[in-house]
CSV table of C-alpha atoms in Angstrom, one decimal:
chain,number,residue,atom,x,y,z
A,1,MET,CA,0.0,0.0,0.0
A,2,ASN,CA,1.5,3.4,-1.0
A,3,SER,CA,1.1,6.6,0.9
A,4,ARG,CA,-1.8,7.8,-1.2
A,5,GLN,CA,-3.7,4.6,-0.7
A,6,ASN,CA,-3.0,4.8,3.0
A,7,GLU,CA,-4.4,8.3,3.1
A,8,ILE,CA,-7.6,7.1,1.3
A,9,LEU,CA,-8.1,4.3,3.7
A,10,GLN,CA,-7.7,6.6,6.7
A,11,LEU,CA,-10.3,9.0,5.3
A,12,VAL,CA,-12.8,6.1,4.6
A,13,ASN,CA,-12.3,4.7,8.1
A,14,GLU,CA,-12.8,8.1,9.7
A,15,ARG,CA,-15.9,9.0,7.7
A,16,LYS,CA,-17.3,5.5,7.3
A,17,ARG,CA,-18.4,6.4,3.7
A,18,VAL,CA,-16.7,8.7,1.2
A,19,GLN,CA,-17.8,9.6,-2.3
A,20,VAL,CA,-15.2,9.2,-5.1
A,21,THR,CA,-15.7,12.9,-6.0
A,22,GLU,CA,-14.7,13.9,-2.4
A,23,LEU,CA,-11.6,11.7,-2.6
A,24,VAL,CA,-10.6,13.3,-6.0
A,25,GLU,CA,-10.9,16.8,-4.4
A,26,THR,CA,-9.2,15.9,-1.1
A,27,ILE,CA,-6.3,13.8,-2.5
A,28,GLY,CA,-5.8,15.9,-5.6
A,29,VAL,CA,-5.6,13.1,-8.3
A,30,SER,CA,-7.8,12.0,-11.1
A,31,GLY,CA,-11.0,10.0,-10.7
A,32,VAL,CA,-9.4,7.1,-12.6
A,33,THR,CA,-6.5,7.0,-10.1
A,34,ILE,CA,-8.9,7.0,-7.1
A,35,ARG,CA,-10.9,4.2,-8.6
A,36,GLN,CA,-7.8,2.1,-9.2
A,37,ASP,CA,-6.7,2.7,-5.6
A,38,LEU,CA,-10.2,1.8,-4.3
A,39,ASN,CA,-10.2,-1.4,-6.4
A,40,PHE,CA,-6.8,-2.3,-5.0
A,41,LEU,CA,-7.9,-1.6,-1.4
A,42,GLU,CA,-11.1,-3.7,-1.9
A,43,GLN,CA,-9.1,-6.6,-3.3
A,44,GLN,CA,-6.8,-6.5,-0.3
A,45,GLY,CA,-9.8,-6.5,2.0
A,46,TYR,CA,-9.5,-3.0,3.5
A,47,LEU,CA,-12.8,-1.5,2.4
A,48,LYS,CA,-15.9,-2.1,0.3
A,49,ARG,CA,-16.7,-0.4,-3.0
A,50,VAL,CA,-20.3,0.8,-3.6
A,51,HIS,CA,-21.7,2.9,-6.4
A,52,GLY,CA,-19.7,6.1,-6.5
A,53,ALA,CA,-18.2,5.7,-3.1
A,54,ALA,CA,-16.2,3.6,-0.7
A,55,VAL,CA,-17.4,2.2,2.7
A,56,ALA,CA,-15.5,1.2,5.7
A,57,LEU,CA,-15.7,-2.5,6.6
A,58,GLN,CA,-16.6,-1.6,10.2
A,59,SER,CA,-19.5,0.6,9.2
A,60,ASP,CA,-22.9,0.0,10.9
A,61,ASP,CA,-24.7,2.3,8.4
A,62,ILE,CA,-27.3,0.1,6.9
A,63,ASP,CA,-27.9,2.2,3.8
A,64,SER,CA,-24.2,1.7,3.0
A,65,ARG,CA,-24.3,-2.0,3.8
A,66,LEU,CA,-27.4,-2.5,1.7
A,67,GLU,CA,-25.5,-1.4,-1.4
A,68,VAL,CA,-22.7,-4.0,-0.9
A,69,ARG,CA,-23.7,-7.2,-2.8
A,70,PHE,CA,-27.3,-5.8,-3.1
A,71,ASP,CA,-28.4,-8.3,-5.8
A,72,VAL,CA,-27.1,-11.3,-3.7
A,73,LYS,CA,-28.9,-10.0,-0.6
A,74,GLN,CA,-32.2,-9.3,-2.5
A,75,ALA,CA,-32.1,-12.9,-3.9
A,76,LEU,CA,-31.6,-14.3,-0.4
A,77,ALA,CA,-34.4,-12.1,1.0
A,78,THR,CA,-36.8,-13.4,-1.7
A,79,LYS,CA,-35.8,-17.0,-0.8
A,80,ALA,CA,-36.2,-16.3,2.9
A,81,ALA,CA,-39.7,-14.9,2.4
A,82,ASP,CA,-40.7,-18.3,1.0
A,83,LEU,CA,-40.0,-19.8,4.5
A,84,VAL,CA,-42.7,-17.6,6.0
A,85,ALA,CA,-46.3,-18.7,6.0
A,86,PRO,CA,-49.3,-16.4,5.5
A,87,ASN,CA,-50.5,-14.8,8.7
A,88,GLU,CA,-47.3,-15.9,10.5
A,89,THR,CA,-45.7,-13.6,13.2
A,90,VAL,CA,-42.0,-13.2,12.7
A,91,LEU,CA,-39.2,-11.3,14.5
A,92,ILE,CA,-36.6,-9.7,12.3
A,93,GLU,CA,-33.6,-8.7,14.4
A,94,GLY,CA,-31.6,-6.5,12.0
A,95,GLY,CA,-29.0,-6.3,9.3
A,96,SER,CA,-29.0,-5.4,5.6
A,97,ALA,CA,-30.2,-8.7,4.2
A,98,ASN,CA,-32.9,-8.8,6.9
A,99,ALA,CA,-34.0,-5.3,6.0
A,100,LEU,CA,-34.7,-6.5,2.4
A,101,LEU,CA,-36.5,-9.5,3.8
A,102,ALA,CA,-38.7,-7.2,5.9
A,103,ARG,CA,-39.5,-5.1,2.8
A,104,THR,CA,-40.4,-8.3,0.8
A,105,LEU,CA,-42.7,-9.6,3.5
A,106,ALA,CA,-44.3,-6.2,4.1
A,107,ASP,CA,-45.1,-6.0,0.4
A,108,ARG,CA,-46.9,-9.3,0.8
A,109,GLY,CA,-49.0,-7.7,3.5
A,110,ASP,CA,-50.0,-11.0,5.2
A,111,VAL,CA,-47.3,-11.2,8.0
A,112,THR,CA,-46.9,-9.5,11.4
A,113,ILE,CA,-43.4,-8.2,11.7
A,114,ILE,CA,-41.8,-7.6,15.2
A,115,THR,CA,-38.4,-5.8,15.1
A,116,PRO,CA,-36.0,-4.0,17.4
A,117,SER,CA,-34.7,-2.2,14.3
A,118,ALA,CA,-35.9,1.4,13.9
A,119,TYR,CA,-34.4,1.3,10.4
A,120,ILE,CA,-36.5,-1.7,9.4
A,121,ALA,CA,-39.7,-0.1,10.9
A,122,HIS,CA,-39.0,3.1,8.9
A,123,LEU,CA,-38.2,1.2,5.7
A,124,ILE,CA,-41.6,-0.5,5.7
A,125,ARG,CA,-43.7,2.3,7.2
A,126,ASN,CA,-45.8,2.8,4.1
A,127,SER,CA,-46.8,-0.8,3.7
A,128,ASN,CA,-49.9,-2.5,5.0
A,129,ALA,CA,-48.0,-4.9,7.2
A,130,ASN,CA,-48.7,-5.1,10.9
A,131,ILE,CA,-45.5,-3.8,12.5
A,132,ILE,CA,-44.5,-4.0,16.2
A,133,LEU,CA,-41.4,-1.9,17.0
A,134,LEU,CA,-39.8,-2.9,20.3
A,135,GLY,CA,-38.6,-0.3,22.8
A,136,GLY,CA,-35.1,0.2,24.2
A,137,VAL,CA,-31.9,2.3,23.9
A,138,TYR,CA,-31.5,3.7,20.4
A,139,GLN,CA,-28.2,3.2,18.7
A,140,HIS,CA,-27.8,6.2,16.3
A,141,GLN,CA,-25.7,4.7,13.6
A,142,GLY,CA,-27.1,1.2,13.3
A,143,GLU,CA,-30.7,2.4,14.2
A,144,SER,CA,-31.2,-0.6,16.5
A,145,LEU,CA,-32.9,-0.7,19.8
A,146,VAL,CA,-30.9,-2.6,22.5
A,147,GLY,CA,-30.6,-2.9,26.3
A,148,PRO,CA,-32.7,-4.3,29.2
A,149,LEU,CA,-36.0,-2.9,27.9
A,150,THR,CA,-35.6,-4.5,24.5
A,151,LYS,CA,-34.7,-7.8,26.2
A,152,LEU,CA,-37.8,-7.5,28.4
A,153,CYS,CA,-40.0,-6.8,25.3
A,154,ILE,CA,-38.7,-10.0,23.6
A,155,GLN,CA,-39.2,-12.1,26.7
A,156,ASN,CA,-42.9,-11.0,26.8
A,157,ILE,CA,-43.8,-11.1,23.1
A,158,HIS,CA,-44.6,-14.2,21.0
A,159,PHE,CA,-43.5,-15.1,17.5
A,160,SER,CA,-42.9,-18.4,15.6
A,161,THR,CA,-39.8,-17.5,13.5
A,162,ALA,CA,-36.9,-15.2,14.1
A,163,PHE,CA,-34.5,-13.9,11.5
A,164,LEU,CA,-31.1,-12.9,12.9
A,165,GLY,CA,-28.3,-10.8,11.4
A,166,ILE,CA,-24.6,-11.8,12.0
A,167,ASP,CA,-21.3,-10.2,11.2
A,168,GLY,CA,-19.0,-13.2,11.2
A,169,PHE,CA,-18.6,-16.9,11.3
A,170,GLN,CA,-15.7,-19.3,12.0
A,171,GLN,CA,-16.0,-22.9,13.1
A,172,ASP,CA,-14.2,-22.2,16.4
A,173,THR,CA,-16.1,-19.1,17.3
A,174,GLY,CA,-19.5,-19.8,15.8
A,175,PHE,CA,-21.7,-16.8,14.7
A,176,THR,CA,-20.4,-13.5,16.0
A,177,SER,CA,-21.4,-9.8,16.1
A,178,ARG,CA,-19.3,-6.7,16.2
A,179,ASP,CA,-21.8,-5.1,18.7
A,180,MET,CA,-22.0,-6.6,22.2
A,181,MET,CA,-25.4,-5.1,22.9
A,182,ARG,CA,-26.9,-6.4,19.7
A,183,ALA,CA,-25.4,-9.8,20.5
A,184,GLU,CA,-27.2,-9.7,23.8
A,185,ILE,CA,-30.5,-9.1,22.0
A,186,ALA,CA,-29.8,-12.1,19.7
A,187,GLU,CA,-29.1,-14.3,22.7
A,188,THR,CA,-32.5,-13.3,24.2
A,189,ILE,CA,-34.2,-14.2,20.9
A,190,LEU,CA,-32.5,-17.6,20.8
A,191,ALA,CA,-33.6,-18.3,24.4
A,192,LYS,CA,-37.2,-18.3,23.2
A,193,LYS,CA,-36.3,-21.5,21.3
A,194,ARG,CA,-38.3,-20.7,18.2
A,195,ARG,CA,-37.3,-21.4,14.6
A,196,ASN,CA,-34.1,-19.3,14.4
A,197,ILE,CA,-32.9,-18.4,10.9
A,198,VAL,CA,-29.6,-16.7,10.1
A,199,LEU,CA,-29.8,-14.8,6.8
A,200,THR,CA,-26.5,-13.6,5.5
A,201,ASP,CA,-24.4,-13.4,2.4
A,202,SER,CA,-21.2,-15.4,2.2
A,203,SER,CA,-18.8,-12.5,2.8
A,204,LYS,CA,-19.4,-13.0,6.6
A,205,PHE,CA,-17.7,-16.4,6.5
A,206,GLY,CA,-14.1,-16.3,7.8
A,207,GLN,CA,-14.7,-13.0,9.7
A,208,ILE,CA,-14.4,-12.9,13.5
A,209,TYR,CA,-15.9,-10.3,15.8
A,210,PRO,CA,-15.8,-10.0,19.6
A,211,SER,CA,-19.3,-11.2,20.7
A,212,SER,CA,-20.7,-14.7,20.2
A,213,ILE,CA,-24.3,-15.1,19.2
A,214,GLY,CA,-25.5,-18.2,21.0
A,215,GLN,CA,-24.4,-21.8,20.3
A,216,THR,CA,-24.3,-22.9,16.7
A,217,ASN,CA,-26.8,-25.7,17.3
A,218,GLU,CA,-29.4,-23.1,18.4
A,219,ILE,CA,-29.7,-22.0,14.8
A,220,SER,CA,-32.4,-23.9,12.9
A,221,ILE,CA,-31.6,-22.7,9.4
A,222,LEU,CA,-28.8,-20.9,7.7
A,223,LEU,CA,-29.7,-19.2,4.4
A,224,THR,CA,-26.7,-17.9,2.4
A,225,ASP,CA,-25.4,-17.8,-1.2
A,226,ASN,CA,-23.5,-20.4,-3.1
A,227,SER,CA,-20.1,-18.8,-2.5
A,228,ALA,CA,-20.0,-19.9,1.2
A,229,PRO,CA,-17.0,-22.2,2.0
A,230,THR,CA,-17.9,-25.8,1.5
A,231,GLU,CA,-16.1,-26.9,4.7
A,232,ASP,CA,-18.1,-24.4,6.8
A,233,ILE,CA,-21.4,-25.6,5.2
A,234,GLU,CA,-20.6,-29.2,6.0
A,235,TYR,CA,-19.6,-28.2,9.6
A,236,LEU,CA,-22.9,-26.4,10.1
A,237,LYS,CA,-24.9,-29.4,8.8
A,238,ALA,CA,-23.0,-31.7,11.2
A,239,GLN,CA,-24.1,-29.3,14.0
A,240,GLY,CA,-27.8,-29.9,13.0
A,241,VAL,CA,-28.2,-26.7,11.1
A,242,GLU,CA,-30.3,-26.9,7.9
A,243,VAL,CA,-28.5,-25.0,5.2
A,244,ILE,CA,-30.3,-23.4,2.3
A,245,LEU,CA,-28.1,-22.0,-0.5
A,246,GLY,CA,-29.7,-19.3,-2.7
């Protein structure tokens, strides 16, 4: 990595999301050079490219994360919606793929959606879906509700299926989250012992984050794309997790 690329990476990590036009103006080189640098940094795993911009890997901004592998996530969301029966009550915890699932189910209009995600509730506000937004401490960037009140709400509300977002998976760590408070909410959901579905694209495999999300065998179904590592898929199946590749 040269000094210019290092400067670009620092700017992206500080601001979480930076437009190519901003980088051209700040760094003082052409758009072609900036795009070449961003391609290199993405190939090396330092950041993510989205349309006209670059996004920090640690970003919790869901709008930014939605744009990363959008087509894959939308296909997974469509497949996940097929797992939900008419008139079913589902809890959708959060994450970009789950936000697209919520929108797909809301468009159907025959499902009750419970969520601790203010982002998801806002995304589907104009639909005819029955939406229950749980209370709690508001996280500004991720737009999630967390903490003791959120946990109390989950303990006292009923649903048949839960969709969980994750940030990483490795065989020795299981499913992990970058956010300890969201991980606690996921643990509370798993404790209800319903049908628990992890919906994620394959980029999360091989990633490790600080907070574990339950035990692997507490997950009923993993729905991911065909690029997920074969050895991880076989491991999950051996743990009793049904795997659906979309």
